[in-house]
Coordinates of C-alpha atoms in Angstrom, one line a residue:
Chain U
M22 CA 0.0 0.0 0.0
A23 CA 2.8 2.4 1.0
V24 CA 4.7 1.7 -2.2
S25 CA 1.5 2.1 -4.3
A26 CA 0.7 5.5 -2.6
R27 CA 4.3 6.6 -3.2
R28 CA 4.0 5.7 -6.8
R29 CA 0.7 7.6 -7.1
L30 CA 2.3 10.6 -5.4
I31 CA 5.2 10.5 -7.8
G32 CA 2.8 10.2 -10.7
F33 CA 0.9 13.3 -9.5
G34 CA 4.1 15.2 -9.0
G35 CA 5.3 14.3 -12.4
A36 CA 2.1 15.4 -14.1
G37 CA 2.1 18.7 -12.1
L38 CA 5.6 19.4 -13.1
T39 CA 4.7 18.7 -16.8
I40 CA 1.7 21.1 -16.6
A41 CA 3.9 23.8 -14.9
L42 CA 6.6 23.5 -17.5
S43 CA 4.0 23.5 -20.3
I44 CA 2.5 26.7 -18.9
L45 CA 5.9 28.4 -18.6
V46 CA 6.9 27.4 -22.2
A47 CA 3.6 28.6 -23.6
I48 CA 3.7 31.9 -21.8
G49 CA 7.3 32.4 -22.7
A50 CA 6.5 31.7 -26.4
N51 CA 3.6 34.1 -26.4
V52 CA 5.6 36.9 -24.8
L53 CA 8.4 36.4 -27.3
A54 CA 5.8 36.5 -30.1
L55 CA 4.3 39.6 -28.7
R56 CA 7.7 41.4 -28.4
A57 CA 8.7 40.3 -31.9
G58 CA 5.9 42.7 -33.2
S59 CA 6.0 43.1 -36.9
A60 CA 8.0 40.0 -37.8
A61 CA 5.9 38.0 -40.3
V62 CA 6.1 35.6 -43.1
D63 CA 3.6 36.0 -45.9
L64 CA 2.7 32.6 -47.2
T65 CA -0.5 33.7 -49.1
E66 CA -0.9 33.2 -52.7
G67 CA 0.8 35.9 -54.7
S68 CA 2.1 37.4 -51.4
R69 CA -1.2 39.3 -50.9
L70 CA -0.1 40.5 -47.5
T71 CA 3.1 42.1 -48.8
L72 CA 3.3 45.5 -50.5
S73 CA 3.7 45.4 -54.2
D74 CA 6.9 46.5 -56.0
Q75 CA 5.0 49.4 -57.5
T76 CA 4.1 50.6 -54.0
R77 CA 7.6 50.3 -52.8
R78 CA 8.8 52.3 -55.8
V79 CA 6.3 55.0 -55.0
L80 CA 7.4 55.1 -51.5
A81 CA 10.9 55.4 -52.5
S82 CA 10.0 58.6 -54.3
L83 CA 8.9 60.3 -51.1
R84 CA 11.1 63.2 -50.3
A85 CA 9.3 64.5 -47.2
P86 CA 7.3 63.0 -44.4
L87 CA 4.0 61.5 -45.3
R88 CA 1.3 61.4 -42.7
V89 CA -1.6 59.0 -43.0
D90 CA -4.6 59.1 -40.8
A91 CA -7.1 56.3 -41.3
F92 CA -10.5 56.6 -39.6
V93 CA -12.0 53.2 -39.1
R94 CA -13.9 51.4 -36.4
S95 CA -11.6 49.5 -34.0
D96 CA -13.1 46.2 -34.9
G97 CA -12.0 43.6 -37.5
S98 CA -11.7 46.0 -40.5
G99 CA -9.8 48.4 -38.2
R100 CA -7.1 45.8 -37.6
D101 CA -6.8 45.0 -41.3
V102 CA -6.3 48.7 -42.0
S103 CA -3.8 48.9 -39.1
A104 CA -1.9 46.0 -40.6
L105 CA -1.9 47.6 -44.1
L106 CA -0.6 50.9 -42.8
A107 CA 2.1 49.1 -40.7
R108 CA 3.4 47.7 -44.0
Y109 CA 3.7 51.2 -45.4
E110 CA 5.6 52.3 -42.2
D111 CA 7.9 49.3 -42.4
A112 CA 8.5 50.0 -46.1
S113 CA 9.4 53.7 -45.7
R114 CA 10.8 55.6 -42.7
R115 CA 9.1 58.8 -44.1
V116 CA 5.6 57.2 -43.6
D117 CA 3.9 58.0 -40.4
A118 CA 0.6 56.3 -40.1
D119 CA -2.1 56.3 -37.4
V120 CA -5.4 54.5 -37.2
V121 CA -8.1 56.6 -35.5
D122 CA -11.4 55.5 -34.3
P123 CA -13.5 58.6 -35.1
D124 CA -16.0 57.8 -32.4
A125 CA -13.3 57.7 -29.8
D126 CA -11.4 60.6 -31.2
P127 CA -14.1 63.0 -32.6
G128 CA -11.9 66.1 -32.4
K129 CA -9.4 64.7 -34.9
A130 CA -12.2 63.5 -37.2
Q131 CA -13.8 67.0 -37.0
R132 CA -10.4 68.8 -37.7
L133 CA -9.9 66.7 -40.9
G134 CA -13.6 66.9 -42.0
I135 CA -14.3 63.3 -41.8
T136 CA -17.9 62.4 -42.1
R137 CA -17.8 58.6 -42.7
Y138 CA -16.0 55.5 -41.6
G139 CA -13.3 54.1 -43.8
T140 CA -11.6 57.3 -44.9
A141 CA -7.9 57.8 -44.9
V142 CA -6.4 61.3 -45.0
L143 CA -2.9 61.7 -46.4
H144 CA -0.8 64.8 -45.9
Y145 CA 2.4 65.5 -47.9
R146 CA 4.2 68.8 -48.3
G147 CA 1.1 70.8 -47.2
R148 CA -1.2 68.9 -49.6
Q149 CA -4.1 66.7 -48.5
V150 CA -5.9 63.8 -50.3
D151 CA -8.7 61.8 -48.9
V152 CA -9.1 58.2 -49.7
N153 CA -12.5 56.6 -49.3
V154 CA -11.6 53.0 -49.8
I155 CA -8.6 52.0 -47.7
S156 CA -6.7 49.5 -49.8
E157 CA -3.2 49.3 -51.1
I158 CA -4.2 50.5 -54.6
E159 CA -6.1 53.5 -53.3
I160 CA -3.4 54.6 -50.7
T161 CA -0.6 54.2 -53.3
S162 CA -2.5 56.1 -55.9
A163 CA -3.1 58.9 -53.4
I164 CA 0.6 58.9 -52.5
L165 CA 1.5 59.1 -56.2
H166 CA -1.0 61.9 -56.7
L167 CA 0.6 63.9 -53.8
V168 CA 4.1 63.2 -54.9
R169 CA 3.3 64.5 -58.4
G170 CA 1.8 67.6 -56.8
N171 CA -0.4 68.9 -59.5
T172 CA -3.9 70.3 -58.5
P173 CA -6.2 70.3 -61.5
V174 CA -8.6 73.2 -61.6
V175 CA -12.3 72.2 -61.9
C176 CA -14.4 75.0 -63.3
F177 CA -18.1 74.9 -62.6
V178 CA -20.0 76.9 -65.3
T179 CA -22.4 79.6 -64.0
G180 CA -24.9 81.9 -65.6
H181 CA -27.6 79.5 -66.7
G182 CA -29.3 78.6 -63.4
E183 CA -26.7 75.9 -62.6
A184 CA -26.3 74.5 -59.1
A185 CA -23.6 76.5 -57.4
I186 CA -20.6 75.2 -55.6
D187 CA -20.9 77.7 -52.8
D188 CA -24.6 77.0 -52.2
E189 CA -25.0 74.9 -49.0
G190 CA -28.8 74.4 -49.5
P191 CA -30.5 71.3 -50.8
S192 CA -30.0 72.3 -54.4
G193 CA -26.4 73.3 -53.9
L194 CA -23.1 71.6 -54.7
S195 CA -21.1 72.7 -51.7
R196 CA -20.5 69.1 -50.7
L197 CA -19.3 68.2 -54.2
M198 CA -17.0 71.2 -54.0
K199 CA -15.6 69.8 -50.7
L200 CA -15.3 66.3 -52.3
A201 CA -13.3 67.8 -55.1
Q202 CA -11.0 69.6 -52.7
R203 CA -10.4 66.5 -50.7
N204 CA -9.5 64.6 -53.8
G205 CA -6.8 67.1 -54.8
F206 CA -8.8 69.4 -57.1
D207 CA -9.2 73.1 -57.1
P208 CA -12.9 73.8 -57.7
R209 CA -13.9 77.2 -59.0
S210 CA -16.9 78.9 -60.6
T211 CA -16.4 80.2 -64.1
S212 CA -18.4 82.1 -66.7
L213 CA -18.5 81.4 -70.5
S214 CA -19.8 84.9 -71.3
T215 CA -16.5 85.9 -72.8
G216 CA -17.0 83.2 -75.4
S217 CA -14.1 81.1 -74.3
V218 CA -13.2 78.7 -71.5
D219 CA -10.8 80.1 -68.9
P220 CA -7.5 78.6 -69.9
E221 CA -6.8 77.8 -66.2
C222 CA -9.6 75.3 -66.2
D223 CA -8.4 71.7 -66.5
L224 CA -11.9 70.3 -66.2
L225 CA -15.2 71.9 -67.1
V226 CA -18.5 71.0 -65.3
L227 CA -21.9 72.0 -66.6
A228 CA -24.0 71.2 -63.5
G229 CA -27.6 71.4 -64.7
P230 CA -28.0 74.5 -66.8
R231 CA -31.7 75.6 -66.7
V232 CA -31.6 77.9 -69.7
P233 CA -29.9 77.6 -73.0
L234 CA -26.3 78.4 -73.4
A235 CA -25.7 81.3 -75.8
E236 CA -24.3 80.3 -79.1
Q237 CA -20.8 81.6 -78.3
E238 CA -20.9 79.9 -75.0
Q239 CA -21.9 76.6 -76.6
A240 CA -19.1 77.0 -79.2
A241 CA -16.7 77.6 -76.4
V242 CA -17.5 74.3 -74.8
Q243 CA -17.4 72.6 -78.2
A244 CA -14.0 74.1 -78.9
R245 CA -12.7 73.1 -75.6
L246 CA -13.8 69.4 -76.2
E247 CA -12.2 69.4 -79.6
A248 CA -9.0 70.7 -78.1
D249 CA -8.5 67.7 -75.8
G250 CA -11.0 69.1 -73.2
K251 CA -12.4 67.3 -70.2
V252 CA -16.0 67.9 -69.5
L253 CA -18.6 66.7 -67.1
V254 CA -22.2 67.4 -68.0
L255 CA -25.1 67.0 -65.6
I256 CA -28.5 67.5 -67.1
D257 CA -32.2 66.7 -66.3
A258 CA -35.5 66.9 -67.8
L259 CA -36.4 70.2 -66.2
T260 CA -33.9 72.1 -68.4
E261 CA -34.7 74.2 -71.4
A262 CA -31.0 74.0 -72.4
D263 CA -30.0 71.7 -75.2
V264 CA -26.7 70.0 -74.5
N265 CA -26.9 67.7 -77.6
P266 CA -24.8 70.0 -79.8
I267 CA -22.1 69.6 -77.1
T268 CA -22.5 65.8 -76.5
A269 CA -23.7 64.3 -79.7
P270 CA -20.4 64.7 -81.6
W271 CA -19.0 62.4 -78.9
G272 CA -21.7 59.7 -79.3
I273 CA -23.9 60.6 -76.4
R274 CA -27.4 62.1 -76.8
F275 CA -29.6 63.5 -74.1
L276 CA -33.1 62.0 -74.5
G277 CA -34.9 64.0 -71.7
G278 CA -38.0 62.3 -70.1
V279 CA -38.1 60.9 -66.6
V280 CA -37.1 57.4 -65.6
V281 CA -39.8 55.5 -63.9
D282 CA -38.4 52.4 -62.1
T283 CA -40.9 50.3 -60.1
E284 CA -38.3 47.7 -59.3
R285 CA -35.4 49.6 -57.6
N286 CA -36.2 52.9 -56.2
L287 CA -36.0 54.9 -53.0
N288 CA -39.0 54.8 -50.6
D289 CA -41.4 53.4 -53.2
D290 CA -40.9 56.5 -55.3
P291 CA -40.5 55.2 -58.9
T292 CA -39.0 58.5 -60.0
S293 CA -36.1 58.1 -57.6
P294 CA -34.4 55.0 -59.2
I295 CA -31.5 53.3 -57.5
V296 CA -29.1 52.2 -60.1
M297 CA -27.1 48.9 -59.7
D298 CA -26.2 48.1 -63.2
F299 CA -22.8 49.3 -64.2
P300 CA -22.0 47.5 -67.5
S301 CA -18.6 49.0 -68.2
T302 CA -15.3 48.5 -66.5
N303 CA -14.6 52.2 -66.6
Q304 CA -12.9 53.7 -63.6
V305 CA -15.8 56.1 -63.1
V306 CA -17.9 53.3 -61.7
D307 CA -15.1 51.4 -59.9
Q308 CA -16.2 50.7 -56.3
V309 CA -19.6 52.2 -56.9
P310 CA -22.1 49.7 -55.5
S311 CA -25.2 51.7 -56.4
L312 CA -26.3 55.2 -57.3
L313 CA -29.4 57.2 -56.3
V314 CA -30.4 59.3 -59.2
P315 CA -33.6 61.2 -58.4
A316 CA -35.5 62.6 -61.4
A317 CA -33.3 60.8 -63.7
A318 CA -33.6 61.4 -67.5
G319 CA -32.3 59.2 -70.2
L320 CA -29.3 59.1 -72.5
G321 CA -28.9 57.5 -75.9
I322 CA -25.6 56.0 -76.9
D323 CA -24.6 55.8 -80.6
D324 CA -24.1 52.2 -81.5
A325 CA -21.1 52.9 -83.7
D326 CA -18.4 55.2 -82.4
P327 CA -18.9 58.3 -84.5
R328 CA -15.2 58.9 -85.1
P329 CA -11.9 57.0 -85.1
G330 CA -10.3 56.7 -81.7
L331 CA -13.5 57.5 -79.8
H332 CA -14.9 54.9 -77.4
V333 CA -18.3 55.5 -75.8
S334 CA -19.4 53.4 -72.8
T335 CA -22.5 53.1 -70.8
L336 CA -21.6 53.8 -67.2
A337 CA -24.9 53.3 -65.4
R338 CA -28.3 52.1 -66.4
T339 CA -31.6 51.4 -64.6
S340 CA -33.3 48.1 -64.1
E341 CA -35.0 46.0 -66.7
R342 CA -38.4 46.9 -65.4
S343 CA -37.8 50.7 -65.7
F344 CA -38.9 52.8 -68.6
L345 CA -38.3 56.4 -69.8
S346 CA -41.5 58.3 -69.6
R347 CA -42.2 61.5 -71.4
D348 CA -44.9 62.2 -68.9
P349 CA -44.8 60.1 -65.7
E350 CA -48.2 61.6 -64.6
S351 CA -50.0 60.4 -67.7
P352 CA -52.0 57.1 -67.6
D353 CA -51.0 56.5 -71.2
Q354 CA -47.4 55.4 -71.3
S355 CA -47.5 53.9 -74.7
Q356 CA -44.9 56.5 -75.9
S357 CA -42.4 55.5 -73.2
L358 CA -39.1 53.9 -74.0
P359 CA -38.6 50.5 -72.4
G360 CA -35.7 50.0 -69.9
P361 CA -33.0 49.6 -69.0
V362 CA -32.4 53.3 -69.4
T363 CA -28.9 54.7 -69.6
V364 CA -28.4 57.5 -67.1
A365 CA -24.6 58.0 -67.3
A366 CA -22.1 57.6 -70.1
A367 CA -18.6 58.3 -70.8
A368 CA -16.7 59.2 -74.1
D369 CA -13.0 58.7 -74.3
Y370 CA -11.3 60.0 -77.5
S371 CA -7.6 59.3 -77.9
L372 CA -5.7 59.6 -81.1
V373 CA -2.1 60.0 -82.1
G374 CA -2.0 62.5 -85.0
G375 CA -0.6 65.7 -86.4
T376 CA 2.5 66.6 -88.4
R377 CA 4.5 66.2 -85.2
P378 CA 2.9 63.2 -83.6
E379 CA 0.8 64.3 -80.6
I380 CA -1.6 62.5 -78.4
H381 CA -5.1 63.9 -78.5
R382 CA -7.3 63.0 -75.5
T383 CA -10.8 64.2 -75.0
R384 CA -13.0 63.0 -72.3
L385 CA -16.7 63.5 -71.6
V386 CA -18.9 62.2 -68.9
V387 CA -22.7 62.9 -69.2
V388 CA -25.1 62.1 -66.3
A389 CA -28.8 62.4 -67.0
G390 CA -29.6 63.9 -63.7
V391 CA -28.5 66.8 -61.4
A392 CA -30.0 66.0 -58.1
L393 CA -27.7 63.1 -57.5
A394 CA -24.9 65.6 -56.9
H395 CA -27.0 67.9 -54.7
N396 CA -25.9 68.3 -51.1
P397 CA -28.6 66.0 -49.4
I398 CA -28.0 63.2 -52.0
L399 CA -24.3 63.3 -52.6
D400 CA -23.4 61.2 -49.7
T401 CA -26.0 58.6 -50.4
L402 CA -25.1 55.2 -51.7
G403 CA -22.1 55.4 -54.1
N404 CA -22.9 58.9 -55.4
A405 CA -19.8 60.6 -53.9
T406 CA -17.5 57.8 -55.1
F407 CA -19.0 58.2 -58.5
F408 CA -18.2 61.8 -58.7
A409 CA -14.8 61.4 -57.2
N410 CA -14.0 58.8 -59.7
A411 CA -15.4 60.9 -62.5
L412 CA -13.3 63.8 -61.6
S413 CA -10.2 61.6 -61.4
W414 CA -10.9 59.9 -64.8
L415 CA -11.5 63.2 -66.5
A416 CA -8.2 64.5 -65.1
Q417 CA -6.5 61.3 -66.4
H418 CA -5.5 60.2 -62.9
E419 CA -6.3 56.7 -63.8
V420 CA -2.7 56.3 -64.8
L421 CA -2.2 56.1 -61.0
L422 CA -4.2 52.9 -61.0
T423 CA -1.4 51.1 -62.8
V424 CA -0.5 50.1 -59.3
T425 CA -2.2 46.9 -59.2
A426 CA -4.2 45.5 -56.3
K427 CA -3.5 41.9 -55.3
R428 CA -6.7 40.0 -55.3
P429 CA -7.2 36.6 -54.0
G430 CA -7.4 34.1 -56.9
V431 CA -10.4 32.0 -57.5
H432 CA -9.7 28.3 -57.9
P433 CA -13.0 26.4 -58.4
L434 CA -12.7 22.8 -57.5
A435 CA -14.3 20.6 -60.1
M436 CA -15.9 17.7 -58.4
T437 CA -15.0 14.9 -60.8
P438 CA -16.2 11.3 -60.1
E439 CA -12.7 10.4 -59.1
R440 CA -12.4 13.2 -56.5
R441 CA -15.9 12.4 -55.2
D442 CA -14.7 8.8 -54.5
V443 CA -11.6 10.0 -52.8
A444 CA -13.6 12.4 -50.6
F445 CA -16.1 9.7 -49.8
A446 CA -13.2 7.3 -48.9
A447 CA -11.5 9.8 -46.7
T448 CA -14.4 11.2 -44.8
V449 CA -16.8 8.3 -44.6
V450 CA -14.5 5.3 -44.5
A451 CA -10.9 6.3 -43.5
M452 CA -11.5 8.8 -40.7
P453 CA -14.3 6.9 -38.8
G454 CA -12.4 3.7 -39.5
A455 CA -9.3 5.1 -37.9
A456 CA -11.2 6.2 -34.8
L457 CA -12.8 2.8 -34.6
A458 CA -9.4 1.0 -35.0
G459 CA -7.9 3.1 -32.2
A460 CA -10.8 2.2 -29.9
V461 CA -10.4 -1.5 -30.7
L462 CA -6.6 -1.1 -30.1
V463 CA -7.1 0.5 -26.6
F464 CA -9.7 -2.2 -25.8
V465 CA -7.4 -5.0 -26.6
I466 CA -4.4 -3.5 -24.7
R467 CA -6.6 -3.0 -21.6
R468 CA -7.9 -6.6 -21.8
R469 CA -4.3 -7.9 -21.9
R470 CA -3.4 -6.1 -18.7
Chain H
M15 CA -5.3 16.8 -23.1
L16 CA -6.9 18.6 -20.2
A17 CA -3.5 20.0 -19.3
L18 CA -2.9 21.2 -22.8
A19 CA -6.3 22.9 -22.9
V20 CA -5.6 24.7 -19.6
V21 CA -2.2 25.8 -20.9
A22 CA -3.7 27.1 -24.1
G23 CA -6.5 28.9 -22.3
L24 CA -4.1 30.5 -19.8
A25 CA -1.7 31.6 -22.7
W26 CA -4.5 33.0 -24.7
G27 CA -5.9 34.9 -21.8
I28 CA -2.5 36.5 -21.0
V29 CA -2.0 37.5 -24.6
A30 CA -5.5 38.9 -25.0
L31 CA -5.2 40.9 -21.8
T32 CA -1.8 42.4 -22.7
A33 CA -2.6 43.0 -26.4
P34 CA -2.8 46.7 -27.3
D35 CA -6.4 46.7 -28.5
A36 CA -7.7 45.1 -25.3
R37 CA -9.1 48.5 -24.2
A38 CA -10.6 49.3 -27.7
P39 CA -14.2 50.6 -27.7
R40 CA -16.7 47.9 -27.8
T41 CA -18.9 47.8 -30.8
R42 CA -21.7 45.6 -29.5
P43 CA -24.8 47.3 -28.0
E44 CA -24.4 47.4 -24.3
R45 CA -27.2 47.9 -21.7
L46 CA -26.4 51.1 -19.8
L47 CA -29.7 51.1 -17.8
N48 CA -32.0 48.3 -17.0
S49 CA -35.6 49.0 -16.3
S50 CA -39.1 48.2 -17.7
K51 CA -41.0 50.7 -19.8
A52 CA -44.0 50.4 -17.6
Q53 CA -41.9 51.4 -14.6
I54 CA -41.0 54.9 -15.9
L55 CA -43.4 57.4 -14.4
A56 CA -41.8 60.6 -15.4
V57 CA -38.7 62.0 -17.1
E58 CA -37.1 65.3 -16.4
V59 CA -34.5 67.1 -18.3
V60 CA -32.1 69.4 -16.5
D61 CA -30.0 72.0 -18.2
P62 CA -26.8 71.7 -16.1
A63 CA -25.6 75.2 -17.0
T64 CA -28.6 76.9 -15.6
G65 CA -30.2 74.3 -13.4
R66 CA -33.4 74.6 -15.3
R67 CA -35.6 71.5 -14.9
V68 CA -38.2 70.6 -17.4
A69 CA -40.6 67.7 -17.3
A70 CA -41.0 65.8 -20.6
A71 CA -44.5 66.2 -22.1
S72 CA -46.5 63.0 -22.8
D73 CA -45.2 62.4 -26.3
Q74 CA -41.6 63.2 -25.3
L75 CA -42.0 61.0 -22.3
R76 CA -43.2 58.1 -24.5
T77 CA -40.1 58.6 -26.7
L78 CA -37.6 58.8 -23.9
A79 CA -39.3 56.0 -21.9
A80 CA -39.0 53.7 -25.0
D81 CA -35.3 54.6 -25.4
L82 CA -34.5 54.3 -21.7
T83 CA -36.0 50.9 -21.3
P84 CA -33.4 49.6 -21.6
L85 CA -30.9 52.2 -22.5
L86 CA -28.7 50.7 -25.0
A87 CA -25.3 52.1 -26.1
I88 CA -24.5 52.1 -29.7
R89 CA -20.9 51.8 -28.6
A90 CA -19.3 51.7 -25.3
L91 CA -16.2 53.9 -25.0
P92 CA -13.7 53.1 -22.2
T93 CA -12.5 56.6 -21.5
V94 CA -14.2 60.0 -21.4
R95 CA -12.4 62.6 -23.5
S96 CA -12.9 66.3 -23.4
D97 CA -14.1 66.4 -27.1
Y98 CA -17.1 64.2 -26.2
G99 CA -18.7 67.3 -24.6
L100 CA -19.4 65.5 -21.4
D101 CA -17.4 67.9 -19.3
A102 CA -20.2 70.4 -19.9
P103 CA -23.1 68.3 -20.8
F104 CA -26.1 70.0 -22.5
A105 CA -28.7 67.9 -20.6
R106 CA -29.1 65.6 -17.7
V107 CA -31.9 63.2 -18.1
E108 CA -33.5 61.9 -14.9
A109 CA -36.1 59.2 -15.1
R110 CA -38.2 58.2 -12.1
T111 CA -39.8 54.8 -11.6
A112 CA -42.2 53.5 -8.9
K113 CA -39.1 52.2 -7.2
G114 CA -37.2 55.4 -7.3
A115 CA -34.9 57.4 -9.5
L116 CA -32.8 55.8 -12.2
P117 CA -29.2 56.9 -12.4
A118 CA -29.0 60.2 -14.4
L119 CA -27.9 60.2 -18.0
L120 CA -25.6 63.1 -19.0
L121 CA -25.6 64.0 -22.7
G122 CA -22.7 65.6 -24.6
G123 CA -22.0 66.4 -28.2
T124 CA -22.7 64.4 -31.3
N125 CA -20.2 62.0 -32.8
F126 CA -18.3 62.7 -36.1
D127 CA -21.1 61.6 -38.5
G128 CA -24.0 62.7 -36.3
T129 CA -25.3 59.2 -35.8
G130 CA -25.1 59.3 -32.0
Y131 CA -24.7 61.5 -28.9
Y132 CA -21.9 61.0 -26.4
A133 CA -23.4 60.1 -23.1
R134 CA -22.4 58.9 -19.7
I135 CA -24.3 57.5 -16.7
E136 CA -23.6 59.7 -13.7
G137 CA -21.3 58.1 -11.3
R138 CA -20.1 55.4 -13.7
R139 CA -16.8 55.2 -15.5
G140 CA -16.6 55.4 -19.3
A141 CA -18.8 56.9 -21.9
A142 CA -21.1 55.6 -24.6
L143 CA -22.7 56.7 -27.8
V144 CA -26.5 56.6 -27.5
L145 CA -29.3 57.1 -30.1
V146 CA -29.6 60.6 -31.8
R147 CA -33.3 60.5 -30.8
I148 CA -32.5 60.6 -27.2
G149 CA -30.4 63.7 -27.4
D150 CA -32.8 65.4 -29.8
T151 CA -35.8 64.7 -27.7
A152 CA -33.9 66.0 -24.6
K153 CA -33.1 69.1 -26.6
S154 CA -36.7 69.5 -27.6
V155 CA -37.8 69.1 -24.0
L156 CA -35.4 71.9 -22.9
A157 CA -36.4 74.1 -25.8
A158 CA -40.2 73.6 -25.9
S159 CA -41.3 74.0 -22.2
P160 CA -41.1 76.8 -19.8
Q161 CA -39.3 76.4 -16.5
R162 CA -41.2 74.1 -14.1
A163 CA -41.0 74.8 -10.5

């Protein structure tokens, strides 16, 4: 009995010692891992968790400190952003990044004008750019933009009842102006009354003219487009202005009317369609999940590109069940055009020509609606992203997007009969069989004792 | 196996407690006040700057009672910062039940996107974001009614 008790005591002591040592080893390993901090090995396909070579080249071009403040919630997505920005900090000593929870630090969010989660603000040599989607491609594009340092001037035409950029009311564009500023543009008001477009204007915006443009004003816009101009036209059915002389030579015609969409709309208002169909791969609709386009009209796209080097694409169109009504109040809709209705289109004209070879590049975005840019609507759904993208595309900033994002590859597993047999054998036969064999083995060993 | 499980649990606990984001704001709704709607008999809103005390009218009482029973935090924030506006709250909401007064709710400023008010339960640590409707209703109580004796 005494021997047995001693053995049992030794057994308990050995087990206790083993547990204590295991605990010490586990704690030590965790403490070491915690102190190691940023040490990591990226074993993902295509090294998705490592900065691309393009990003490293952009970071190498930094000549001054770059400050990045990312405003995200401190949950899972916040940790992802934190990890991404840590990679930037590791890659360049000039990058100083901080992840801010805007609820926990509202003062900082207010100082930088943040009104939504998932925004990063980058500061470099006194310039600021906001990024609304925090990903490597967006951050690196913004850095490249800052490093290049140009600030395109966006001129909003006035004098025809257009929505004004200094109007903070419900029909104003003050939020669009701030969006443009945050994205590295210099928004200004301009007049065409002189018969020419201000040469300082890099982009021209016709934001819903209500009355017709004078002939000389129309000619000025046409001339600007012919001279590699970049123009954004917003127009709806309430206008008396005819923009077709400006847009039709570039393959886009304004049809007027009012879109009625009973399938996708806001608050059961069929004249406030929600657009979710973006058939092109144009940058303007990149990362735009949906658009709210109240009082949308329709656009017609020429089937054949009307001139060599011109490519016209449909950016956004309403649902299959929508239609373009001439009079939405009328019970007779026989004259209506069946949907889907194009509500936004882009024309891109590029040609190498001239005696001394030159690259001509004209860009035009036409949106059959104005209200989607108004202050109360701009921050709804993907409207703000759409306009930020449109300005960037018009300014030819898409070259920044040559920095490629690493996306996880999709590898569908074809379930062939052979694979099905293997899966069946492994999960139904081998694994339960192994468990059963183990149990039998234990039983036999115990019986022998 | 049991020993390994204990070891793993202990190690995880130590790492989790010492990790830098252990004190991050909680994003799940948290009950700040527990009470039943039927219990709330009256709600008074006090302007802390002037001491003005106004009783909520019946429709305001209904709104506040619904939001105070229970009072849920959109987010719980572990620390109270000066930019939450809780150093000088604009309203102190006092609810009375048959069993007595509930702890007072102090209301500060709105958060960055205007989807919540910073708030704190008097006498408790930490702050929280609560529904905008609570703050707006408290403001309407203070704005609409004359001073009550």
